[in-house]
Short mmCIF file of C-alpha atoms and ligand atoms in Angstrom, two decimals:
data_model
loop_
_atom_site.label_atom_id
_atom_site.label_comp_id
_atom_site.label_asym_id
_atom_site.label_seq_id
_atom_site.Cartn_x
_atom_site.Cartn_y
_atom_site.Cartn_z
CA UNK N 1 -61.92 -18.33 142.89
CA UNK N 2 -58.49 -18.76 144.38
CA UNK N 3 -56.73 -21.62 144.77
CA UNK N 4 -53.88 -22.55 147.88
CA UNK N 5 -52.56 -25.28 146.03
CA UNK N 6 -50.22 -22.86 144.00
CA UNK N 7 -48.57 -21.93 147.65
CA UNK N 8 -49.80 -18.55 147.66
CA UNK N 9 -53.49 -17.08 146.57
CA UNK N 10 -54.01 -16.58 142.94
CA UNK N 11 -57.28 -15.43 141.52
CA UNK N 12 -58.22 -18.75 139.00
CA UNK N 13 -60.87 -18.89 136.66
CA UNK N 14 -63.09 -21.63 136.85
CA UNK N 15 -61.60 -23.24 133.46
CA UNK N 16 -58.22 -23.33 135.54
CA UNK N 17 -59.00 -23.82 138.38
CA UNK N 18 -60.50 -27.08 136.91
CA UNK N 19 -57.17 -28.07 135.15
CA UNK N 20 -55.31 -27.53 138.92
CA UNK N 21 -57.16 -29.76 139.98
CA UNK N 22 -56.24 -32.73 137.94
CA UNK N 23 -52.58 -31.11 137.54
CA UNK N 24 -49.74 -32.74 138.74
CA UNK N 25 -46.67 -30.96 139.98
CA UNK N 26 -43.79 -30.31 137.80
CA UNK N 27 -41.51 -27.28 138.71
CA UNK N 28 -41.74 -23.82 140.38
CA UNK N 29 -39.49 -21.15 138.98
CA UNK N 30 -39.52 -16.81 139.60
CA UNK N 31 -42.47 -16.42 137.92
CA UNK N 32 -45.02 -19.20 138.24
CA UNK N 33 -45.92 -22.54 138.90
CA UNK N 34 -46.01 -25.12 136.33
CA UNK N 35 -48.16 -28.80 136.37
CA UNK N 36 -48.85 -31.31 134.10
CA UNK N 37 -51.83 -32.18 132.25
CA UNK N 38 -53.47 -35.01 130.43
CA UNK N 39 -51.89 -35.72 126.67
CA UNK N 40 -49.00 -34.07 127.19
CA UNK N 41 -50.05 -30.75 128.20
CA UNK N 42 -48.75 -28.47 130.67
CA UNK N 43 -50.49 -25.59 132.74
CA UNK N 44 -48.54 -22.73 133.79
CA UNK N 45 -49.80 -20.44 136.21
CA UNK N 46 -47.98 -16.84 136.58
CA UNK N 47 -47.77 -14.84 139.42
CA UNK N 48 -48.19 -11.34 137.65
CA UNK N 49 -50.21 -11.24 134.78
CA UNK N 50 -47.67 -8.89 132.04
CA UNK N 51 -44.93 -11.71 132.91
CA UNK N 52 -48.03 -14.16 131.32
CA UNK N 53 -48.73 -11.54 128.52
CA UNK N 54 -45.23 -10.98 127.49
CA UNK N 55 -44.52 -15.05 127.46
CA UNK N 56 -47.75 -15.16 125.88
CA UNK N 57 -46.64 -12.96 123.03
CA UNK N 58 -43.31 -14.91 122.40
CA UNK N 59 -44.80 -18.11 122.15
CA UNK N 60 -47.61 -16.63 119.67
CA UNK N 61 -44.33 -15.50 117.46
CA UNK N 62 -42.70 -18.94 118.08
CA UNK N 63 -45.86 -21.31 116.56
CA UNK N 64 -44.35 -21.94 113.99
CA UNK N 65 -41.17 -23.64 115.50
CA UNK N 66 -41.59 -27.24 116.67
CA UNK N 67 -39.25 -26.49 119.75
CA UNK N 68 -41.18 -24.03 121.39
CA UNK N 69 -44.22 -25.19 123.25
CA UNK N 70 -47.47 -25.16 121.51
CA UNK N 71 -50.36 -22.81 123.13
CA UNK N 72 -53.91 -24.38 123.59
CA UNK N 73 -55.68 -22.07 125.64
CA UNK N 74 -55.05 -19.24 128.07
CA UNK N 75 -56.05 -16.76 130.49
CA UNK N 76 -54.96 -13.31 131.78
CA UNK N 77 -52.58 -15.58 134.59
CA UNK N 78 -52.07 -18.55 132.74
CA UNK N 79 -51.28 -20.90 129.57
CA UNK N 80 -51.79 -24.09 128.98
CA UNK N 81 -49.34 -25.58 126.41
CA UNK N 82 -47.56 -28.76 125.17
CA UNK N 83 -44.92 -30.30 127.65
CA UNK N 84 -41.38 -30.15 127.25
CA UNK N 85 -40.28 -33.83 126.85
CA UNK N 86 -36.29 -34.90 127.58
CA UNK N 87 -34.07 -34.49 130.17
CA UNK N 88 -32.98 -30.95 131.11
CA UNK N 89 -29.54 -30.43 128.93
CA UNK N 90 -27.53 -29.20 131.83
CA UNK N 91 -27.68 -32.89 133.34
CA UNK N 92 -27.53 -34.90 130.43
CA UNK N 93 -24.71 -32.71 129.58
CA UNK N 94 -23.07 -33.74 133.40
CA UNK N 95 -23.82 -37.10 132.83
CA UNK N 96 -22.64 -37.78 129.54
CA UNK N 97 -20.29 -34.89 128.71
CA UNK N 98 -21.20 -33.24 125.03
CA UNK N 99 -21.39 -35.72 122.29
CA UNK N 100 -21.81 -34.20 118.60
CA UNK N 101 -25.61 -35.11 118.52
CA UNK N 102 -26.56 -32.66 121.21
CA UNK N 103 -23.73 -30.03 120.36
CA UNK N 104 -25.40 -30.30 116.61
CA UNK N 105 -28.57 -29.87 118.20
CA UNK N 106 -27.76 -26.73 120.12
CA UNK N 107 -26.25 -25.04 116.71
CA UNK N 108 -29.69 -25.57 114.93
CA UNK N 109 -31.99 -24.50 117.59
CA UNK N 110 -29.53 -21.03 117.52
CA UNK N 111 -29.70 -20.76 113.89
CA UNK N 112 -34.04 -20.64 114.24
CA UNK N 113 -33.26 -17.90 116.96
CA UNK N 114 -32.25 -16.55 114.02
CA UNK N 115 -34.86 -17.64 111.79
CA UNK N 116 -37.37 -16.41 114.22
CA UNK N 117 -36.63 -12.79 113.97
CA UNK N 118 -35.25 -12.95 118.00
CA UNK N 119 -32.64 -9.89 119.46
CA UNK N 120 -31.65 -12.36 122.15
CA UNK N 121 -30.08 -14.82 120.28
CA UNK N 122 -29.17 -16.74 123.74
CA UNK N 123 -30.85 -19.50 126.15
CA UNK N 124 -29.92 -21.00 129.32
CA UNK N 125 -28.97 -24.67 129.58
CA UNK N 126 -31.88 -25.25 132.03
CA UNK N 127 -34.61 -24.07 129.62
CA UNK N 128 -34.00 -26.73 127.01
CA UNK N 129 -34.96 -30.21 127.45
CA UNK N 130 -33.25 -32.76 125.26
CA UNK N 131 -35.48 -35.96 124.15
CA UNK N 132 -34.71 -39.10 123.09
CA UNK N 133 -34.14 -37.89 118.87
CA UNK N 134 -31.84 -35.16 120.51
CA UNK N 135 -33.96 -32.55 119.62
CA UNK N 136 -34.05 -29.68 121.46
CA UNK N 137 -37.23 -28.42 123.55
CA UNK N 138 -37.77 -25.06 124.80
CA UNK N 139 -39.21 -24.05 128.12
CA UNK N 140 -39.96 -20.58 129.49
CA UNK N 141 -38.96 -18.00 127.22
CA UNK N 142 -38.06 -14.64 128.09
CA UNK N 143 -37.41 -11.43 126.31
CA UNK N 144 -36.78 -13.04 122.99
CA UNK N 145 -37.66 -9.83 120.87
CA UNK N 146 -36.74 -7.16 123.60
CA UNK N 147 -33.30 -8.17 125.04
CA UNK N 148 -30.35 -7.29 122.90
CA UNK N 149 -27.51 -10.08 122.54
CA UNK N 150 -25.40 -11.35 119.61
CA UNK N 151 -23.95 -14.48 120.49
CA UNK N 152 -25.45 -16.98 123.03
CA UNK N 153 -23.07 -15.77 126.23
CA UNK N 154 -25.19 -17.42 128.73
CA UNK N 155 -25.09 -20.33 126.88
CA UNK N 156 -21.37 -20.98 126.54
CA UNK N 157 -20.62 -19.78 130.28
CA UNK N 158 -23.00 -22.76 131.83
CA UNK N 159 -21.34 -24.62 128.65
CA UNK N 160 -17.55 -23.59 130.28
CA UNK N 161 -19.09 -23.92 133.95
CA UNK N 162 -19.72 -28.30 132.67
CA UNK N 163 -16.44 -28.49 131.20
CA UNK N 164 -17.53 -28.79 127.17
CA UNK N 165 -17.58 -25.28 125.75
CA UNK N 166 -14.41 -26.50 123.77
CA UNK N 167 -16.26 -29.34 122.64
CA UNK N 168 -18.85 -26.62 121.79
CA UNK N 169 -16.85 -24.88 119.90
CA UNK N 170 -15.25 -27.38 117.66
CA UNK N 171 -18.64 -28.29 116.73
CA UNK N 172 -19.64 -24.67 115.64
CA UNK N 173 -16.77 -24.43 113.36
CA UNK N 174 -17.63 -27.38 111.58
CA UNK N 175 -21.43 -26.74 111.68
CA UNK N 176 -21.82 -23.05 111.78
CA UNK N 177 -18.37 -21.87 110.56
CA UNK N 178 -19.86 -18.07 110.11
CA UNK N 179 -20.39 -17.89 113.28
CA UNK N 180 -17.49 -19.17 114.71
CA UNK N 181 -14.58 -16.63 115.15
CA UNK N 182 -16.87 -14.26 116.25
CA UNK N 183 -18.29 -16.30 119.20
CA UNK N 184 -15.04 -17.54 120.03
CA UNK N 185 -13.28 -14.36 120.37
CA UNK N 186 -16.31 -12.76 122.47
CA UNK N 187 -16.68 -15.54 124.81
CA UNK N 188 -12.89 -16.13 125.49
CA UNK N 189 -12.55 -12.48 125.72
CA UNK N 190 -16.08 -12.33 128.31
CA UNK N 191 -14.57 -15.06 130.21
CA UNK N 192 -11.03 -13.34 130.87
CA UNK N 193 -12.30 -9.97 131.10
CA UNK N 194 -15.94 -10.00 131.71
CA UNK N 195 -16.27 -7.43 128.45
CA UNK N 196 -19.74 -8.80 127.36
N1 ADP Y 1 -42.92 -27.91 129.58
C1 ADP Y 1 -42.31 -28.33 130.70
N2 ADP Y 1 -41.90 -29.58 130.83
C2 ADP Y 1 -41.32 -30.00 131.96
N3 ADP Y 1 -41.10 -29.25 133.02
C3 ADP Y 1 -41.46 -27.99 132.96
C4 ADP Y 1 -42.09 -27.46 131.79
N4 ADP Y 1 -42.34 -26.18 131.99
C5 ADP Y 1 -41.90 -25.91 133.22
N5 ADP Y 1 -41.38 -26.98 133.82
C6 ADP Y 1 -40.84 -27.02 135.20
O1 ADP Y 1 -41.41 -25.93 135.92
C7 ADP Y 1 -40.39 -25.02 136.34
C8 ADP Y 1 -40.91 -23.58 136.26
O2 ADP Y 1 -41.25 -23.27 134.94
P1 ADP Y 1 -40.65 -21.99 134.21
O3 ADP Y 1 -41.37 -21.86 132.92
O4 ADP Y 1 -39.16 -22.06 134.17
O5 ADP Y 1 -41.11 -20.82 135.19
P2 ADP Y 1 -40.46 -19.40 135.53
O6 ADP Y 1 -40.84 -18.45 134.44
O7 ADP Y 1 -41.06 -19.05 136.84
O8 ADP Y 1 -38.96 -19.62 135.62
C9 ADP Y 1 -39.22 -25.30 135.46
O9 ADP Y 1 -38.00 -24.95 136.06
C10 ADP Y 1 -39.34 -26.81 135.24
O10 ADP Y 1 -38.85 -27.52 136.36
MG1 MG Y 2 -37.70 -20.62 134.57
#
């Protein structure tokens, strides 16, 4: 079966095809389409079947971590799993600057990065959704265990781009002191120089 609701033909099994159906919209990105389900479940449906694989193999590595979604079922083109509750950081951060709550939050969701075993020890802003307990929840992974990169660069520059990554960064010496002359000289230096 294929279904036009996605926008474009995709070849559905029936099990999805009957979750489409009672999906509701929620956000289209490069890769795929996602809606949302009953009980706080999401479908997504990918475009290309190794970008559903290889997101399919992160999240299998990430189980164990409460802020990646959960995986109840899947197919070759799709997964269904938990929903992301919160408000996407990069507004809440625009709307109410960066309070210590959600600059705290952002420190311990890097130091599971680390935890988990990832290479890419970075995220964007608009793949974490900040709930109402300030914890931290991850959508759409990417290249977690194949992309190389110490310090969360991407991070910091949308960070700079809202005005906080001072406020950032005073929080990471407090909470991650380790951590903290490295990232500050490599970001200051990136955002000078462009040296990544
Ligand atoms: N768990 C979720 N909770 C809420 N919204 C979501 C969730 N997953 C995806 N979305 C919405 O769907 C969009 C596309 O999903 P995403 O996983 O980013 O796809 P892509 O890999 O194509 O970028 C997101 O930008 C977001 O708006
Ligand atoms: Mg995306």
């Amino acid at each position: 079966m294929s279904n036009k609701k996605c926008g474009y033909y995709i070849q559905l099994d029936d099990i999805a095809e009957k979750f489409l159906r009672i999906g509701q919209f929620l956000g289209e990105g490069h890769n795929g389409i996602v809606y949302l389900l009953p009980d706080d479940k999401v479908i997504k449906i990918f475009k290309d079947k190794k970008v559903c694989e290889s997101e399919f193999n992160i999240l299998k590595k990430t189980t164990k971590s409460k802020h990646f979604p959960q995986i109840y079922y899947h197919g070759s083109n799709y997964i269904v799993r938990s929903y992301a509750r919160g408000v996407r950081l990069d507004y809440y951060i625009k709307e109410n600057g960066l309070d210590y709550n959600a600059a705290y939050s952002i420190i311990e969701l890097l130091k599971e990065f680390k935890k988990l075993g990832f290479t890419k020890l970075d995220i964007r802003c608009k793949d974490l959704y900040l709930d109402e307990n300030f914890y931290l929840n991850v959508i759409d992974p990417k290249n977690n265990y194949s992309k190389h990169c110490i310090y969360p660069r991407h991070l910091m520059k949308g960070l700079n781009k809202l005005g906080v990554l001072g406020d950032f960064l005073d929080a990471v010496n407090s909470e991650y002191t380790e951590v903290y002359d490295d990232w500050s000289f490599r970001i200051k230096r990136y955002l000078k120089r462009g040296i990544k």
